[in-house]
Short mmCIF file of C-alpha atoms in Angstrom, two decimals:
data_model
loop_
_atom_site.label_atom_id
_atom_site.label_comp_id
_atom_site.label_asym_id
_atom_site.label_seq_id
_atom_site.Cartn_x
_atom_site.Cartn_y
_atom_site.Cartn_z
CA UNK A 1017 33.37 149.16 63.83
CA UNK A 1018 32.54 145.34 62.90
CA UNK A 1019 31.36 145.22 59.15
CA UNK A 1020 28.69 143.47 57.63
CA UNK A 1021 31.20 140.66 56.41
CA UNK A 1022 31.84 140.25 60.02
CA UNK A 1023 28.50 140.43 61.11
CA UNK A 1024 27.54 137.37 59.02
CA UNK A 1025 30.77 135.52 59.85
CA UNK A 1026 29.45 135.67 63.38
CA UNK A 1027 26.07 134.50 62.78
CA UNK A 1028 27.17 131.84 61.21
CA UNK A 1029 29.38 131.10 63.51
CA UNK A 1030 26.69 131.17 66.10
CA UNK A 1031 24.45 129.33 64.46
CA UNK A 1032 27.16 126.27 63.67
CA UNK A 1033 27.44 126.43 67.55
CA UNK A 1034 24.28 126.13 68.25
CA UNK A 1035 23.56 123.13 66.17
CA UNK A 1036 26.69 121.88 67.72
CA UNK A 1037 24.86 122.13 71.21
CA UNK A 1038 22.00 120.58 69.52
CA UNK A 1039 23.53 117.58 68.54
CA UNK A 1040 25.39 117.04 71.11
CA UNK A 1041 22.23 117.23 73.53
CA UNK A 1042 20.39 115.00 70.95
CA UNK A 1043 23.49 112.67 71.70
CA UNK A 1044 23.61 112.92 75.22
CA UNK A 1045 24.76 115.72 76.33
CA UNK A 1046 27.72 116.79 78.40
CA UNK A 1047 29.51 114.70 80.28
CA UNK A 1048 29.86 114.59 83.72
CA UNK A 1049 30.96 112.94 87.11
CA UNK A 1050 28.59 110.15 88.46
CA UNK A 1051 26.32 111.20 90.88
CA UNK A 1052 26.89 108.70 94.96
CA UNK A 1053 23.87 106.97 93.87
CA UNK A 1054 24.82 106.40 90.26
CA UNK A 1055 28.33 105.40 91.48
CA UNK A 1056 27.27 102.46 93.98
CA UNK A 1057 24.93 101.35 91.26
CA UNK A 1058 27.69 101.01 88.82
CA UNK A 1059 30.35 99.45 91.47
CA UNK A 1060 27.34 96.69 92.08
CA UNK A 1061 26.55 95.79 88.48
CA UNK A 1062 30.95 95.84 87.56
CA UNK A 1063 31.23 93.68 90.26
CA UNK A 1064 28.71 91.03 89.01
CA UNK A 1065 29.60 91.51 85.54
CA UNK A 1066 33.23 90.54 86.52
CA UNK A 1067 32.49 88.31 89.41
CA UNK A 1068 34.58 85.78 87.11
CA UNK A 1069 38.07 87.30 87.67
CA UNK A 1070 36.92 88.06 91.43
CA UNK A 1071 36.78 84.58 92.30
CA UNK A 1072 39.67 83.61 90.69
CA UNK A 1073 41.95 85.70 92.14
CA UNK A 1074 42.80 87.28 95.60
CA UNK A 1075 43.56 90.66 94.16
CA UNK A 1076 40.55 92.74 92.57
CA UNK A 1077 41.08 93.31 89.12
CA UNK A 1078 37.67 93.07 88.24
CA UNK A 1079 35.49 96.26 88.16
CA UNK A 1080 37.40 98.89 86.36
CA UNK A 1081 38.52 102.33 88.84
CA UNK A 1082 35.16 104.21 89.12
CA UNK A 1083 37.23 107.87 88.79
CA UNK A 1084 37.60 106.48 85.41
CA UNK A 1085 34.13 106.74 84.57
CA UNK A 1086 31.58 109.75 84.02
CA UNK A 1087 27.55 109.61 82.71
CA UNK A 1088 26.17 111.62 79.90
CA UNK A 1089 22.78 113.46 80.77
CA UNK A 1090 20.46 110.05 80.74
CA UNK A 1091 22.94 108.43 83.23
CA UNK A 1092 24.73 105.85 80.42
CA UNK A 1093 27.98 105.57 81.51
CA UNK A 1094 30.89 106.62 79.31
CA UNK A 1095 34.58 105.98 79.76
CA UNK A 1096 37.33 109.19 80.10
CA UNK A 1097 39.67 106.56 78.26
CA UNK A 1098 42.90 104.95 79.84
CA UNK A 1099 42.08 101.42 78.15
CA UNK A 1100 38.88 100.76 79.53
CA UNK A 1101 36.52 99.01 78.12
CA UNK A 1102 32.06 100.41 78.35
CA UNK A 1103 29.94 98.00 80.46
CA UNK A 1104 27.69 96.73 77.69
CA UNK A 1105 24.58 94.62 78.61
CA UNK A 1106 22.68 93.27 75.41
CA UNK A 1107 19.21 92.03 76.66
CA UNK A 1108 17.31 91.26 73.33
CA UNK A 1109 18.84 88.59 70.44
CA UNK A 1110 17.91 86.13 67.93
CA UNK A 1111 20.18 83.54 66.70
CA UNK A 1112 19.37 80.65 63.92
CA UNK A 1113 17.73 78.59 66.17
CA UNK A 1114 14.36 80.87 65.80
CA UNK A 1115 14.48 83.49 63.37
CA UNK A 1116 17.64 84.62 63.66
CA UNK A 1117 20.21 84.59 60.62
CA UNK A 1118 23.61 84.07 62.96
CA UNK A 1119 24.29 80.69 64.96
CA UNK A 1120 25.07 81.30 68.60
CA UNK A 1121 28.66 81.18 68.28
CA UNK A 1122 27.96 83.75 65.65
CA UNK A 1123 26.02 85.99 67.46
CA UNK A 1124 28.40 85.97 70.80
CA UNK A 1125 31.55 86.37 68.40
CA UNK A 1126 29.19 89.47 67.28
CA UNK A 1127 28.85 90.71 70.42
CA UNK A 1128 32.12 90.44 71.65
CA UNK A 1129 33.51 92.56 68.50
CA UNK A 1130 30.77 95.20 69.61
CA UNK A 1131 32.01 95.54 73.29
CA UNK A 1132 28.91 93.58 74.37
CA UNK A 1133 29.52 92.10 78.68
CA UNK A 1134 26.36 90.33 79.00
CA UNK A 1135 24.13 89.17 76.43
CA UNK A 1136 20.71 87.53 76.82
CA UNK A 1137 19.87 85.05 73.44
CA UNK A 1138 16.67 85.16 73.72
CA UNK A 1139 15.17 83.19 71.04
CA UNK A 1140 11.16 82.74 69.77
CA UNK A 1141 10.04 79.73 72.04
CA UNK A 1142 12.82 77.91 72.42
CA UNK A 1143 16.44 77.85 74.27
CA UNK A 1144 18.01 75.28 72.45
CA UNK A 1145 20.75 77.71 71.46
CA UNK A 1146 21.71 78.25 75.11
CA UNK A 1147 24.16 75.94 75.28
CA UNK A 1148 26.54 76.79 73.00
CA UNK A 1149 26.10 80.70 73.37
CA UNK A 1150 27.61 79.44 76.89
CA UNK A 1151 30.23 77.52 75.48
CA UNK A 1152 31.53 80.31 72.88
CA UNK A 1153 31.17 82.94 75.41
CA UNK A 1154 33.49 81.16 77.80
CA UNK A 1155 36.42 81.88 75.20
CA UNK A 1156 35.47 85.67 74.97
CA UNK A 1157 34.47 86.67 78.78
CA UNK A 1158 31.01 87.48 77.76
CA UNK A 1159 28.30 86.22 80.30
CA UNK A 1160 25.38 84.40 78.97
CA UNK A 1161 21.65 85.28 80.36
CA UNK A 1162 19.77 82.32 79.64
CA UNK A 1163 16.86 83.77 77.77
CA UNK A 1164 13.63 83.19 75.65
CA UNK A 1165 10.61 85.09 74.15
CA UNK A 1166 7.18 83.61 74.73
CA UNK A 1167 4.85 83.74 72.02
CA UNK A 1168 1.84 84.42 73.68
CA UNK A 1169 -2.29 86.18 73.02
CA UNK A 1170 -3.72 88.60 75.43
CA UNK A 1171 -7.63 88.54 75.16
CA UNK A 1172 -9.33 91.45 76.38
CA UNK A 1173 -12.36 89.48 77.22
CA UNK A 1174 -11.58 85.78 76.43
CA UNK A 1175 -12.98 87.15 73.15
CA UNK A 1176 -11.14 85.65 69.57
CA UNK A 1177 -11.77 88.75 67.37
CA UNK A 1178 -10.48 90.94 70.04
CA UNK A 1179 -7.13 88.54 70.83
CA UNK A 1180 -3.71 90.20 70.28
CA UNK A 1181 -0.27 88.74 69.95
CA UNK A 1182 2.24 89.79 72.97
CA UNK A 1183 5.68 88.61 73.68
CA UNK A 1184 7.02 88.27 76.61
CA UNK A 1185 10.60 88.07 77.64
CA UNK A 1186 11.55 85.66 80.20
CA UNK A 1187 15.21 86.01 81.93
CA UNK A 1188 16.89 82.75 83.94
CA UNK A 1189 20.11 82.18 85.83
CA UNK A 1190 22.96 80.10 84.82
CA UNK A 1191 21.33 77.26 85.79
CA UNK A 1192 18.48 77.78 83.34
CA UNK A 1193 14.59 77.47 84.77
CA UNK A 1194 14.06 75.17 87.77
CA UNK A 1195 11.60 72.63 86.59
CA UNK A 1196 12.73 73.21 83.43
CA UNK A 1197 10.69 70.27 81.88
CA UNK A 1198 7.25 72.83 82.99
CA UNK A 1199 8.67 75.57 80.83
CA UNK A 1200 10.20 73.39 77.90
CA UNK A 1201 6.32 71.37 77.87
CA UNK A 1202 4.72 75.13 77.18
CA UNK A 1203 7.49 76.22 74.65
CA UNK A 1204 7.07 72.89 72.35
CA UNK A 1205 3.48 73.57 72.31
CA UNK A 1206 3.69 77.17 71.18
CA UNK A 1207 6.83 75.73 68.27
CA UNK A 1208 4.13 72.66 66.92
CA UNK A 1209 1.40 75.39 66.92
CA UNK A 1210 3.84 77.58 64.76
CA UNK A 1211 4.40 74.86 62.24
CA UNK A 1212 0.68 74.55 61.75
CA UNK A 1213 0.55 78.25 61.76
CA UNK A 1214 2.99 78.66 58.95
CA UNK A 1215 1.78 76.04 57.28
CA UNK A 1216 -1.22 77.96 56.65
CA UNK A 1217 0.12 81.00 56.21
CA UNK A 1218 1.65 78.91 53.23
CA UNK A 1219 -1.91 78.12 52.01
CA UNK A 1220 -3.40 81.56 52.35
CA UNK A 1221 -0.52 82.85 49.92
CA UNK A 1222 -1.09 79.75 47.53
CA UNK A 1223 -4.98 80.94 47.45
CA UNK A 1224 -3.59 84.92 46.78
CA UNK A 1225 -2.25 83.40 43.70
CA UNK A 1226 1.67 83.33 45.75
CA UNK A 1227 2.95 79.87 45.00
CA UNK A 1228 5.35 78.70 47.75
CA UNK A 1229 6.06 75.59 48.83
CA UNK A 1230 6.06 74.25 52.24
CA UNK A 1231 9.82 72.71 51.62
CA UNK A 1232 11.49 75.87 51.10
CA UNK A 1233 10.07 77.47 53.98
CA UNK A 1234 11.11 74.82 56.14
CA UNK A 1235 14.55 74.85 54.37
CA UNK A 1236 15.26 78.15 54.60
CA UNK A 1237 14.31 77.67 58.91
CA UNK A 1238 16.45 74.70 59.14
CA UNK A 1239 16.33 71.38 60.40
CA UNK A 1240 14.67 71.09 64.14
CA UNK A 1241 13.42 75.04 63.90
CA UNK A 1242 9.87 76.07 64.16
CA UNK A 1243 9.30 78.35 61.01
CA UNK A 1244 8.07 82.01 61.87
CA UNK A 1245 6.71 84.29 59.92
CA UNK A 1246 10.25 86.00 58.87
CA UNK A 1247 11.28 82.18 57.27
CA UNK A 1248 7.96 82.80 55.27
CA UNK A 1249 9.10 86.20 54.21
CA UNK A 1250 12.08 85.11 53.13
CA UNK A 1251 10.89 82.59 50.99
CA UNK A 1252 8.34 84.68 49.21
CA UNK A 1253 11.52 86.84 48.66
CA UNK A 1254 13.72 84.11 47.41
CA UNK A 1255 10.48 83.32 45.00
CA UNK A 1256 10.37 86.88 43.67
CA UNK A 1257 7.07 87.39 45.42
CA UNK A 1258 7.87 90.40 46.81
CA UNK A 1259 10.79 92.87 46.64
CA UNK A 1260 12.27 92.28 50.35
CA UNK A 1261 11.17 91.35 53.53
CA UNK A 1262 9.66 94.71 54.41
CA UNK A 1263 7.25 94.18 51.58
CA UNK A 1264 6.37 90.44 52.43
CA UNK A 1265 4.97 92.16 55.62
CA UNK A 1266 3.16 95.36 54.82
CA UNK A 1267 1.37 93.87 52.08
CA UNK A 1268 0.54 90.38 53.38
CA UNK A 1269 2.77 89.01 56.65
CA UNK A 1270 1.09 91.96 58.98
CA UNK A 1271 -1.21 91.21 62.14
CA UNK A 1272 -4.49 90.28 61.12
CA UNK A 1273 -3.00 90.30 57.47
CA UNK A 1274 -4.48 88.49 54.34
CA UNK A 1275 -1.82 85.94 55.30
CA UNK A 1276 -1.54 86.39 58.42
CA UNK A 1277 -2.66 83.11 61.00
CA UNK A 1278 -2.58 82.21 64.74
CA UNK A 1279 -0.82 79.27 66.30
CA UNK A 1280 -1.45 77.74 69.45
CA UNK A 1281 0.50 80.59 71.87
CA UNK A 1282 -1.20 80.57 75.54
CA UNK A 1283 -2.76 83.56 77.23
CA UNK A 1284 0.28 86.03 78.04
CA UNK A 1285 -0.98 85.76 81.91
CA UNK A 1286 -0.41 81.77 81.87
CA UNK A 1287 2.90 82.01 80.37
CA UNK A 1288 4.03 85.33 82.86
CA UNK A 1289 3.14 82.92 85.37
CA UNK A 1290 5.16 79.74 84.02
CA UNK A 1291 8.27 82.54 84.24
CA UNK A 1292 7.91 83.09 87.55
CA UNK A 1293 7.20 79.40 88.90
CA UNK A 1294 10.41 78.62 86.85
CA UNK A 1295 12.55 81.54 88.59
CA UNK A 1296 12.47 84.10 85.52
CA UNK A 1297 12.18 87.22 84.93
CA UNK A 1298 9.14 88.21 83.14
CA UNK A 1299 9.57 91.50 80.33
CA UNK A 1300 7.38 92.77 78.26
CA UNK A 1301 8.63 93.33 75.20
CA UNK A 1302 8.32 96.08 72.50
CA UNK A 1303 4.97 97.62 73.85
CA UNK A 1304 4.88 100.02 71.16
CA UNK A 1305 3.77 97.06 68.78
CA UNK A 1306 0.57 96.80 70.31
CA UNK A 1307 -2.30 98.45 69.42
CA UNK A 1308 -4.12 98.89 72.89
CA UNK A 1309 -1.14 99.04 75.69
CA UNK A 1310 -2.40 100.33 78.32
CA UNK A 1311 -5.17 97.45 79.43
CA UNK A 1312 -2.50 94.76 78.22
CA UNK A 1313 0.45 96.32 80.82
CA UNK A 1314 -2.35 96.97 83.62
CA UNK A 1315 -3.47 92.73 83.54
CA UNK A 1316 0.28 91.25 82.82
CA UNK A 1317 1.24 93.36 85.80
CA UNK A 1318 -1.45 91.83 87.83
CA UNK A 1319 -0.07 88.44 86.37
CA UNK A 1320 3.70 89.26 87.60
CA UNK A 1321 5.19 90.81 84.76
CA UNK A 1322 8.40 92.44 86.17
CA UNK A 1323 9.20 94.58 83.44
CA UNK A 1324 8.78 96.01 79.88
CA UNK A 1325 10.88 97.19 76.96
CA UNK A 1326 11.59 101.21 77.23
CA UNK A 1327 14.72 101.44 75.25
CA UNK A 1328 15.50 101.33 71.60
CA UNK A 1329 18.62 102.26 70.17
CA UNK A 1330 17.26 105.56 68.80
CA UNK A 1331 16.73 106.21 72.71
CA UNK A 1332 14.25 105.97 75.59
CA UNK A 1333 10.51 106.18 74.30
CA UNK A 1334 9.44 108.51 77.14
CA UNK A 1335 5.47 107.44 76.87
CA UNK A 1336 6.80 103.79 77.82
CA UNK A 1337 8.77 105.01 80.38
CA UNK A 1338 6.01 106.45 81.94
CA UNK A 1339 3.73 103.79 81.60
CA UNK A 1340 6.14 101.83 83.47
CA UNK A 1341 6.87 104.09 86.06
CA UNK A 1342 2.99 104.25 86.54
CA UNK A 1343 2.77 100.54 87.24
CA UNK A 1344 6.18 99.93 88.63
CA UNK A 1345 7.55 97.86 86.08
CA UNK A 1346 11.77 97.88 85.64
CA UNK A 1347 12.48 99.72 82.32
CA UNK A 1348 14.43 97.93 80.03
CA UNK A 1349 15.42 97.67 76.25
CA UNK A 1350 17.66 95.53 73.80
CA UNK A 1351 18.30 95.78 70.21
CA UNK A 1352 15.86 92.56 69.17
CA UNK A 1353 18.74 91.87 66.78
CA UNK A 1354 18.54 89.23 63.91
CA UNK A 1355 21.41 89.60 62.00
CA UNK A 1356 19.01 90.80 58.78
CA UNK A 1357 21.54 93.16 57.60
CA UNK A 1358 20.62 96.39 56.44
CA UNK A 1359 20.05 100.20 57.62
CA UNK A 1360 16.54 99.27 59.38
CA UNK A 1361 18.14 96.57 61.85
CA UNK A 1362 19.64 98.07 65.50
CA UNK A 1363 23.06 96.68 65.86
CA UNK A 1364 24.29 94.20 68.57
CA UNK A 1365 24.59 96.33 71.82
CA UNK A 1366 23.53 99.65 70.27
CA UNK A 1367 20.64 100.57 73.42
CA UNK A 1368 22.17 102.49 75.70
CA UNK A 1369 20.59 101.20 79.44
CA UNK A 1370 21.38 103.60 81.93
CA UNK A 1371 23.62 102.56 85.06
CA UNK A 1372 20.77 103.03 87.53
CA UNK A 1373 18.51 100.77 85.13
CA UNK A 1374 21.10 97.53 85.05
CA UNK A 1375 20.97 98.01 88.77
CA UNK A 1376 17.32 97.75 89.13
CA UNK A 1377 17.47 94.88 86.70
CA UNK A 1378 19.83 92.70 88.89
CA UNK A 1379 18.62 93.98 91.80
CA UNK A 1380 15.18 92.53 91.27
CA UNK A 1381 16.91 89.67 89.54
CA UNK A 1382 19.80 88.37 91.29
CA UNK A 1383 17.36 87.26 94.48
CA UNK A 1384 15.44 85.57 91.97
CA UNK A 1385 17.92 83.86 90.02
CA UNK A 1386 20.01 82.99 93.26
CA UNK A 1387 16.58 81.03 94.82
CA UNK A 1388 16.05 79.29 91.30
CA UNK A 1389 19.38 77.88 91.31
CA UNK A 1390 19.73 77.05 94.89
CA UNK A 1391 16.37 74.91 94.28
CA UNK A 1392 18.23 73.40 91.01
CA UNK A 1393 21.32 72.30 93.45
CA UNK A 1394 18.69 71.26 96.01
CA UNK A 1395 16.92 69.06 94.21
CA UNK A 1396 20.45 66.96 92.74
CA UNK A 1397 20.98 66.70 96.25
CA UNK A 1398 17.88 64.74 97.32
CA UNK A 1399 18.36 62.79 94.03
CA UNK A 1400 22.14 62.65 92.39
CA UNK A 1401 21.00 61.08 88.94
CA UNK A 1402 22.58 61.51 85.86
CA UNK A 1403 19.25 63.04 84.44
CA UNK A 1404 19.29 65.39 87.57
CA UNK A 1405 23.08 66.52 86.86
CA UNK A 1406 22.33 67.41 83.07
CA UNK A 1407 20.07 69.13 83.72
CA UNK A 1408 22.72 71.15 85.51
CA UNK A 1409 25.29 70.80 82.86
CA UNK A 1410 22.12 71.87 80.05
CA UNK A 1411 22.99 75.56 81.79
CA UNK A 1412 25.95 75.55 83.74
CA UNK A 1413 29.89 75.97 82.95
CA UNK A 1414 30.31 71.87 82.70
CA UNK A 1415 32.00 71.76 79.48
CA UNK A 1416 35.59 72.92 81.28
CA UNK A 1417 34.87 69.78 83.75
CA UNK A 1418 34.86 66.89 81.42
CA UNK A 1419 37.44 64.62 81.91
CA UNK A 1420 37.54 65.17 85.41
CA UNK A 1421 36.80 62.25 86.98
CA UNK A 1422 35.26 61.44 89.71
CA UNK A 1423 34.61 64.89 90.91
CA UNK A 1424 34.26 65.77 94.49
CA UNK A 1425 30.47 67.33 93.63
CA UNK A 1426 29.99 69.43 96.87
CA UNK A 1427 32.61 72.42 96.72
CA UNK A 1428 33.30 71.44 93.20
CA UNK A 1429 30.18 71.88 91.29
CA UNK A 1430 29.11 74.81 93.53
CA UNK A 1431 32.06 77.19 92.95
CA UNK A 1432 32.60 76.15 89.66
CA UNK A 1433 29.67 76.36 88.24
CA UNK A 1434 28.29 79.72 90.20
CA UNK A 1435 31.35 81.61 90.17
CA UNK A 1436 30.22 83.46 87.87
CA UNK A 1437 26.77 83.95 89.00
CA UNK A 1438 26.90 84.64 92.55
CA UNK A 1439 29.40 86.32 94.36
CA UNK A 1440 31.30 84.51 97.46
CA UNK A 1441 28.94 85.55 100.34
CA UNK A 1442 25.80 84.42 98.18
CA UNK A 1443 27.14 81.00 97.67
CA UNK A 1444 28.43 80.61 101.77
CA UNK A 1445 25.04 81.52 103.16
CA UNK A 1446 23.33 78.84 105.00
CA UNK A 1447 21.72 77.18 102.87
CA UNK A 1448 24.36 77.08 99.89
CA UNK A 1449 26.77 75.55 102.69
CA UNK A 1450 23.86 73.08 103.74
CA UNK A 1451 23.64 71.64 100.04
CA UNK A 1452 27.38 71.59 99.95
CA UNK A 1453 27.10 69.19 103.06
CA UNK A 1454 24.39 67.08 101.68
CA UNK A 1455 26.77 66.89 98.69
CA UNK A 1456 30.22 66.53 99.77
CA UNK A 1457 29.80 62.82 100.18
CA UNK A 1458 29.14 62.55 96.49
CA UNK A 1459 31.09 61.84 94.03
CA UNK A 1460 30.07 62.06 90.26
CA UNK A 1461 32.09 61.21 86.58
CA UNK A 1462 31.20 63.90 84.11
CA UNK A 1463 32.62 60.98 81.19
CA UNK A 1464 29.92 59.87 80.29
CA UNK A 1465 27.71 62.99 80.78
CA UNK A 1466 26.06 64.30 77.58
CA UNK A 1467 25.43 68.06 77.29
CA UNK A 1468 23.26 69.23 75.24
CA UNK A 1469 25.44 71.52 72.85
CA UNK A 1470 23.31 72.12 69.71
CA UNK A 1471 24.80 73.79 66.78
CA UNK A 1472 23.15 75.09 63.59
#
């Protein structure tokens, strides 16, 4: 006969078990062996993610053994141990050339420490951080996606009162945007628009009885960096304003705001267009910002928009998912990481993307990026300037090159450059082989090359 001492000692039991179960489906459940589908899908994106030690060596060492690797219930892969390390793609960060508070190096030494493979910097308007992201990352095996988000204003019906701020990721080879002078023309006019839009922002808080001073917002952004609204907010704090950032938002930093102002940010169609002229990948990103979604998602799709943010580090947001699902957008997510500091910022390569999703990703991507770069190539080879090769170099893996001089540019500056973009076979179809012809007879001196390695 069980007591009722017992009794209670096995309710409680039962109930710690249960929350156990609870937790541990909140987490991600049980663990289990990857499904055929979900196992190509992870040998494909290993095998890009380490096409590095591929091409450098006859024997594979590159993807780690699949039987070492199971899925929790949403399909993110998790390791059974034995040394290996998680494949970790990081698709959303900010570094001190925007708003960030980390310089590139920074940020990729920040990633590496968090087990992060591939990281995207993808900076407010600008990509002048690009370059040495791609330099540091060399030294940690990280692989750099050449990123950027576009400030842009969707307008329901070309109508001002009704205009709403979107941003939209945009996603670029190793070789960075073909044309790239196209893209860089729209991002300076969105970063001079943001100076005159902070500027006023300034103004608006000097009328509110807020004295701040132009010079320590621009001091606190930096030399060369378009201020944002966050190097506003900071200032205000650093006036005693405002108790933190948070505050400097809700009460006057906010859309449509008493301090709140527009810069000069094109219609989110015109820029999603730009992206994909300039072989990127165009992103929506966090959707859940916006106040009307649906109408926005249903026009930038229209426009080309590839994709939209569905992850967050607290998980998938299920009525995003399905909104992308219902217009056939990728699903993606990053952690939009600044380096603030504190218990409200997601940490460097803390979303969780599901195998099948990074093989959506690069399978829409990789044809992209691979016709982008083979138009960059192209285009040296009907013209071999010097203006023509940085703009190779601005992107590419140049900076191990220096020194090496001359340099027989055909074989050379393909493999090197691309071998860790595209795998052998992409770079010996026809018409990679037919620029390596076209450039085998030249021969180039990267001495007196200047890449653009900016550092904050």
């Amino acid at each position: 006969m069980v007591g009722l001492g017992d009794n209670n000692s096995s309710c409680t039991s039962n109930n710690r078990a249960k929350d156990k179960r609870k937790k541990k489906k909140k987490r991600g459940g049980t663990k289990r062996k990857m499904t055929a589908e979900q196992t190509l899908a992870f040998k494909s994106v290993t095998e890009w993610v380490y096409l590095d030690r591929q091409n450098s060596s006859s024997t594979s060492t590159a993807a780690p053994a699949l039987s070492s690797w199971v899925v929790d219930d949403f399909g993110v892969q998790k390791s059974l141990g034995m040394g290996i390390e998680k494949v970790v793609f990081e698709l959303h960060s900010h570094s001190k050339h925007s708003d960030g508070f980390l310089s590139p190096s920074k940020l990729v030494e920040r990633a590496h420490g968090n087990g992060v493979k591939v990281l995207a910097l993808t900076d407010h308007d600008t990509m002048s951080g690009i370059p040495e992201a791609m330099e540091t990352a060399r030294r940690y095996g990280i692989k750099i996606i050449p990123g950027v988000e576009i400030s842009t204003i969707f307008s329901p019906s070309r109508n001002s009162e009704m205009e709403e701020p979107v941003h939209i990721l945009a996603y670029y080879s190793s070789g960075g945007p073909r044309r790239y002078e196209e893209l860089e023309k729209l991002l300076a006019n969105i970063r001079d628009g943001r100076y005159l839009r902070a500027k006023d922002m300034v103004l608006k808080l000097n009328k509110l009885k807020l004295p701040l001073k132009w010079e320590h917002v621009t001091r606190i952004a930096g030399k060369g960096v378009a201020p944002g609204r966050l190097h506003v907010a900071r200032a205000m704090v650093e006036a005693g304003h405002v108790e933190n950032l948070k505050q400097a938002f809700s009460r006057y930093l906010y859309d449509g705001g008493p301090a709140y102002s527009t810069g000069s940010e094109p219609l989110a169609e015109d820029a999603i267009q730009i992206i994909c002229e300039t072989g990127g990948l165009a992103v929506l990103a966090h959707p859940w910002a916006l106040k009307n979604p649906i109408p926005i998602i249903e026009r930038l799709k229209d426009a080309g928009l590839h994709g939209m943010e569905v992850y967050r580090s607290d998980g998938r947001l299920a009525a995003y998912s399905d909104l992308a699902d219902s217009y056939d957008l990728l699903k993606l997510g990053g952690s939009d990481y600044h380096g603030r500091g504190g218990h409200g910022e997601s940490e460097l390569g803390s979303v969780n993307l599901p195998v099948l999703v990074l093989h959506d990703f690069l399978k829409v991507a990789r044809p992209i990026w691979c016709s982008a770069i083979k138009d960059i190539l192209e285009n040296y080879a009907e013209e071999p300037s010097d203006s023509n090769l940085a703009r190779i170099a601005r992107f590419g893996r140049m900076g191990s090159l220096k020194g090496s001089c001359p340099l027989s540019c055909g074989k050379d500056l393909i493999d090197h450059c691309l071998s860790s973009w595209l795998s052998t076979e992409e770079r010996q179809k026809g018409d990679f082989e037919a620029i390596r012809m076209k450039l085998s007879s030249i021969s180039i001196s990267l001495d007196g090359l200047q890449v653009p390695v900016e550092s904050k």
